[in-house]
DNA sequence: CCCGTGATTTAT
DNA sequence: TAAATCACGGGG
């Protein structure tokens, strides 16, 4: 019984309609839900505590700005509920949850997760982490901890055997304490750099730095 | 504060 | 073809 808090409930997997909303609404709704990764029969999971919305062709900070559509960002044009995993800085992966519908390229960047399952394995995956709150407190950290890479790009979160999001009943924290602020690391995006598109659950130590 | 690291994007 | 960029993280 390494770490086995509460069992993951596959029946509570979020359905398609949950994702088919605008990215700002989805970014808020994802707070307090559980990101689940199944790998080699093991569960790696955590509560989503920080998100950012990226708003399609008009958003200067988005990979789809000005209608850009390439092999790299193709899955952002997929149906709501698709995973968009991109590679950056020569070494990091980041996970997005696609919003809306096919060819409406909005997405939510998962920036931080509070680990609940597979914590020992996460420590193995992340040599640099000293404490539990260093494991998934950043978009690339959580991908490293949860073994998320481009192999999962384009995965359907409503049906994938490898990754999904579980609806949690207990969401009081998210409902009462959502803090809003500017997105991280998008200073190049001019007027879009300051818009309040980052959302996080206030008052616990698991969100990314800033 | 600076730097690694290399795919992707943009300029030439 | 070449140069610049980058939704980051780790170590001082």
CSV table of C-alpha atoms (C1' of nucleotides) in Angstrom, one decimal:
chain,number,residue,atom,x,y,z
A,1,UNK,CA,0.0,0.0,0.0
A,2,UNK,CA,2.5,2.5,-1.2
A,3,UNK,CA,0.3,5.5,-1.6
A,4,UNK,CA,-3.3,4.7,-2.3
A,5,UNK,CA,-5.6,7.4,-0.9
A,6,UNK,CA,-9.0,7.1,-2.6
A,7,UNK,CA,-9.6,4.9,-5.6
A,8,UNK,CA,-9.8,6.6,-9.0
A,9,UNK,CA,-13.3,6.4,-10.3
A,10,UNK,CA,-13.4,5.7,-14.0
A,11,UNK,CA,-17.1,6.3,-14.1
A,12,UNK,CA,-16.5,9.9,-13.1
A,13,UNK,CA,-14.4,10.6,-16.2
A,14,UNK,CA,-15.4,14.0,-17.6
A,15,UNK,CA,-17.6,13.7,-20.7
A,16,UNK,CA,-17.3,15.5,-24.0
A,17,UNK,CA,-19.8,18.3,-23.2
A,18,UNK,CA,-17.8,19.4,-20.3
A,19,UNK,CA,-14.9,20.4,-22.6
A,20,UNK,CA,-17.0,22.0,-25.4
A,21,UNK,CA,-17.1,25.4,-23.8
A,22,UNK,CA,-15.0,28.6,-24.2
A,23,UNK,CA,-11.5,28.3,-22.8
A,24,UNK,CA,-12.1,30.8,-20.0
A,25,UNK,CA,-15.1,29.0,-18.6
A,26,UNK,CA,-13.3,25.7,-19.0
A,27,UNK,CA,-10.2,27.0,-17.2
A,28,UNK,CA,-12.3,27.8,-14.2
A,29,UNK,CA,-14.2,24.6,-14.3
A,30,UNK,CA,-11.1,22.4,-14.4
A,31,UNK,CA,-9.9,23.8,-11.1
A,32,UNK,CA,-10.5,21.2,-8.4
A,33,UNK,CA,-10.9,18.3,-10.9
A,34,UNK,CA,-8.4,15.4,-11.0
A,35,UNK,CA,-5.9,14.8,-13.8
A,36,UNK,CA,-5.2,11.1,-14.0
A,37,UNK,CA,-2.4,9.4,-15.9
A,38,UNK,CA,-2.3,5.6,-16.2
A,39,UNK,CA,1.1,4.1,-17.0
A,40,UNK,CA,2.2,0.5,-16.8
A,41,UNK,CA,-0.7,-0.3,-14.5
A,42,UNK,CA,0.1,2.5,-12.1
A,43,UNK,CA,-1.8,5.7,-11.4
A,44,UNK,CA,-0.3,9.1,-11.4
A,45,UNK,CA,-2.8,11.8,-10.4
A,46,UNK,CA,-3.4,15.1,-8.8
A,47,UNK,CA,-5.9,17.9,-8.3
A,48,UNK,CA,-5.7,20.7,-10.9
A,49,UNK,CA,-5.0,23.9,-9.0
A,50,UNK,CA,-3.8,26.3,-11.7
A,51,UNK,CA,-4.8,26.9,-15.3
A,52,UNK,CA,-4.6,29.4,-18.1
A,53,UNK,CA,-6.9,30.1,-21.0
A,54,UNK,CA,-5.6,30.6,-24.6
A,55,UNK,CA,-8.1,32.1,-27.0
A,56,UNK,CA,-7.6,31.1,-30.6
A,57,UNK,CA,-6.6,33.3,-33.5
A,58,UNK,CA,-7.0,36.7,-31.8
A,59,UNK,CA,-4.8,35.9,-28.8
A,60,UNK,CA,-1.3,37.1,-29.3
A,61,UNK,CA,0.0,34.7,-26.7
A,62,UNK,CA,-1.6,31.6,-28.2
A,63,UNK,CA,0.2,29.2,-30.5
A,64,UNK,CA,-2.8,29.6,-32.8
A,65,UNK,CA,-2.4,33.4,-33.1
A,66,UNK,CA,-3.4,34.7,-36.5
A,67,UNK,CA,-4.7,31.3,-37.5
A,68,UNK,CA,-1.3,29.7,-37.3
A,69,UNK,CA,-1.8,25.9,-38.0
A,70,UNK,CA,1.2,23.6,-38.2
A,71,UNK,CA,2.1,20.0,-37.4
A,72,UNK,CA,3.1,21.2,-33.9
A,73,UNK,CA,-0.2,22.8,-32.9
A,74,UNK,CA,-2.6,20.7,-35.1
A,75,UNK,CA,-4.3,19.0,-32.1
A,76,UNK,CA,-5.4,22.4,-30.8
A,77,UNK,CA,-7.8,22.4,-33.7
A,78,UNK,CA,-9.3,19.2,-32.5
A,79,UNK,CA,-12.6,18.7,-30.7
A,80,UNK,CA,-13.1,19.8,-27.1
A,81,UNK,CA,-11.5,17.2,-24.8
A,82,UNK,CA,-8.4,16.6,-27.0
A,83,UNK,CA,-5.0,16.8,-25.3
A,84,UNK,CA,-2.5,19.3,-26.9
A,85,UNK,CA,1.0,18.5,-25.7
A,86,UNK,CA,3.8,20.7,-27.0
A,87,UNK,CA,7.6,20.6,-26.7
A,88,UNK,CA,9.6,23.8,-25.9
A,89,UNK,CA,12.9,25.2,-24.8
A,90,UNK,CA,14.6,22.0,-26.1
A,91,UNK,CA,13.6,20.0,-23.1
A,92,UNK,CA,10.1,20.7,-21.7
A,93,UNK,CA,6.6,19.4,-22.4
A,94,UNK,CA,3.4,21.2,-21.5
A,95,UNK,CA,-0.1,19.9,-21.4
A,96,UNK,CA,-3.2,21.7,-22.7
A,97,UNK,CA,-6.9,20.7,-22.6
A,98,UNK,CA,-8.6,21.7,-25.9
A,99,UNK,CA,-11.9,23.6,-25.5
A,100,UNK,CA,-14.9,24.2,-27.8
A,101,UNK,CA,-15.2,22.3,-31.0
A,102,UNK,CA,-13.1,21.2,-34.0
A,103,UNK,CA,-11.5,24.1,-35.7
A,104,UNK,CA,-12.2,26.5,-32.8
A,105,UNK,CA,-8.7,26.4,-31.4
A,106,UNK,CA,-9.0,27.4,-27.8
A,107,UNK,CA,-7.2,25.6,-25.0
A,108,UNK,CA,-6.4,25.5,-21.3
A,109,UNK,CA,-2.8,25.1,-20.1
A,110,UNK,CA,-2.6,23.0,-17.0
A,111,UNK,CA,0.0,24.9,-14.9
A,112,UNK,CA,-0.1,23.1,-11.6
A,113,UNK,CA,-1.5,20.0,-9.9
A,114,UNK,CA,-1.5,18.9,-6.3
A,115,UNK,CA,-0.3,15.3,-6.3
A,116,UNK,CA,-2.6,12.7,-4.9
A,117,UNK,CA,-1.6,9.4,-6.5
A,118,UNK,CA,1.8,7.8,-7.5
A,119,UNK,CA,3.8,10.3,-5.5
A,120,UNK,CA,6.8,7.9,-5.0
A,121,UNK,CA,7.0,7.4,-8.7
A,122,UNK,CA,6.8,11.2,-9.3
A,123,UNK,CA,9.8,11.7,-7.1
A,124,UNK,CA,11.7,9.2,-9.2
A,125,UNK,CA,10.6,11.0,-12.4
A,126,UNK,CA,11.7,14.4,-11.0
A,127,UNK,CA,15.2,14.2,-9.5
A,128,UNK,CA,15.2,18.0,-8.7
A,129,UNK,CA,12.1,17.8,-6.5
A,130,UNK,CA,12.8,17.8,-2.8
A,131,UNK,CA,9.3,18.2,-1.4
A,132,UNK,CA,5.9,17.2,-2.5
A,133,UNK,CA,5.0,20.7,-3.6
A,134,UNK,CA,7.9,20.8,-6.0
A,135,UNK,CA,6.6,17.8,-7.9
A,136,UNK,CA,3.9,19.4,-10.1
A,137,UNK,CA,4.1,23.1,-9.4
A,138,UNK,CA,4.6,24.2,-13.0
A,139,UNK,CA,3.4,23.1,-16.5
A,140,UNK,CA,6.6,21.3,-17.5
A,141,UNK,CA,7.2,19.9,-14.0
A,142,UNK,CA,3.8,18.2,-14.0
A,143,UNK,CA,4.5,16.6,-17.4
A,144,UNK,CA,7.8,15.3,-16.2
A,145,UNK,CA,6.2,14.0,-13.0
A,146,UNK,CA,3.3,12.3,-14.7
A,147,UNK,CA,5.2,11.0,-17.8
A,148,UNK,CA,3.4,13.2,-20.3
A,149,UNK,CA,5.1,13.8,-23.6
A,150,UNK,CA,4.3,14.1,-27.3
A,151,UNK,CA,3.1,10.5,-27.4
A,152,UNK,CA,0.0,11.8,-25.7
A,153,UNK,CA,-0.5,14.8,-28.1
A,154,UNK,CA,-3.9,14.4,-29.7
A,155,UNK,CA,-5.2,11.9,-27.1
A,156,UNK,CA,-8.9,12.0,-26.5
A,157,UNK,CA,-9.5,12.7,-22.8
A,158,UNK,CA,-13.0,11.2,-23.0
A,159,UNK,CA,-11.8,7.8,-24.1
A,160,UNK,CA,-8.0,7.4,-23.7
A,161,UNK,CA,-6.7,4.5,-21.6
A,162,UNK,CA,-3.6,6.6,-20.8
A,163,UNK,CA,-5.0,9.9,-19.6
A,164,UNK,CA,-8.2,11.5,-18.5
A,165,UNK,CA,-9.8,13.9,-16.0
A,166,UNK,CA,-12.0,12.7,-13.2
A,167,UNK,CA,-14.9,14.8,-11.9
A,168,UNK,CA,-14.6,15.3,-8.2
A,169,UNK,CA,-17.6,15.8,-6.0
A,170,UNK,CA,-15.8,17.8,-3.4
A,171,UNK,CA,-15.1,21.1,-5.1
A,172,UNK,CA,-15.9,23.6,-2.4
A,173,UNK,CA,-12.3,24.9,-2.4
A,174,UNK,CA,-12.4,25.7,-6.1
A,175,UNK,CA,-15.8,27.4,-5.9
A,176,UNK,CA,-15.0,29.7,-3.0
A,177,UNK,CA,-11.4,30.6,-3.7
A,178,UNK,CA,-10.5,31.2,-7.4
A,179,UNK,CA,-7.9,33.9,-7.9
A,180,UNK,CA,-7.5,35.6,-11.3
A,181,UNK,CA,-4.4,37.2,-12.7
A,182,UNK,CA,-2.3,37.7,-15.8
A,183,UNK,CA,-0.8,34.7,-17.6
A,184,UNK,CA,2.8,33.7,-16.9
A,185,UNK,CA,5.6,34.0,-19.4
A,186,UNK,CA,3.8,35.8,-22.2
A,187,UNK,CA,5.4,39.2,-21.9
A,188,UNK,CA,5.8,39.3,-25.7
A,189,UNK,CA,2.1,39.3,-26.3
A,190,UNK,CA,1.5,43.1,-25.9
A,191,UNK,CA,-2.0,43.9,-24.9
A,192,UNK,CA,-2.7,40.2,-24.4
A,193,UNK,CA,0.0,39.9,-21.8
A,194,UNK,CA,-2.0,41.5,-19.0
A,195,UNK,CA,-5.5,40.0,-19.6
A,196,UNK,CA,-6.8,38.1,-16.6
A,197,UNK,CA,-6.7,34.6,-18.1
A,198,UNK,CA,-4.8,32.8,-15.3
A,199,UNK,CA,-6.8,31.0,-12.6
A,200,UNK,CA,-5.7,29.3,-9.4
A,201,UNK,CA,-7.0,28.1,-6.1
A,202,UNK,CA,-5.8,30.5,-3.5
A,203,UNK,CA,-4.1,29.7,-0.3
A,204,UNK,CA,-2.1,26.5,-0.7
A,205,UNK,CA,1.4,25.9,-1.8
A,206,UNK,CA,1.0,23.9,-4.9
A,207,UNK,CA,0.8,26.5,-7.7
A,208,UNK,CA,3.7,27.6,-10.0
A,209,UNK,CA,6.1,30.3,-9.0
A,210,UNK,CA,5.7,34.0,-9.8
B,1,DC,C1',20.1,36.5,-12.1
B,2,DC,C1',21.7,33.6,-16.0
B,3,DC,C1',21.9,29.7,-18.7
B,4,DG,C1',20.8,25.0,-21.0
B,5,DT,C1',18.7,22.9,-25.0
B,6,DG,C1',16.8,21.9,-29.6
B,7,DA,C1',12.4,21.8,-32.2
B,8,DT,C1',9.8,25.2,-34.4
B,9,DT,C1',9.1,29.5,-36.5
B,10,DT,C1',10.5,33.4,-39.0
B,11,DA,C1',13.8,36.1,-41.6
B,12,DT,C1',16.9,36.3,-45.4
C,1,DT,C1',19.5,28.1,-45.5
C,2,DA,C1',20.3,30.8,-41.4
C,3,DA,C1',18.9,33.1,-37.4
C,4,DA,C1',15.8,34.0,-33.6
C,5,DT,C1',12.4,32.4,-30.5
C,6,DC,C1',10.4,30.0,-26.7
C,7,DA,C1',2.9,29.2,-22.6
C,8,DC,C1',10.2,26.6,-18.6
C,9,DG,C1',13.1,25.0,-14.8
C,10,DG,C1',17.2,24.7,-12.0
C,11,DG,C1',21.0,26.5,-9.8
C,12,DG,C1',23.4,30.6,-7.9
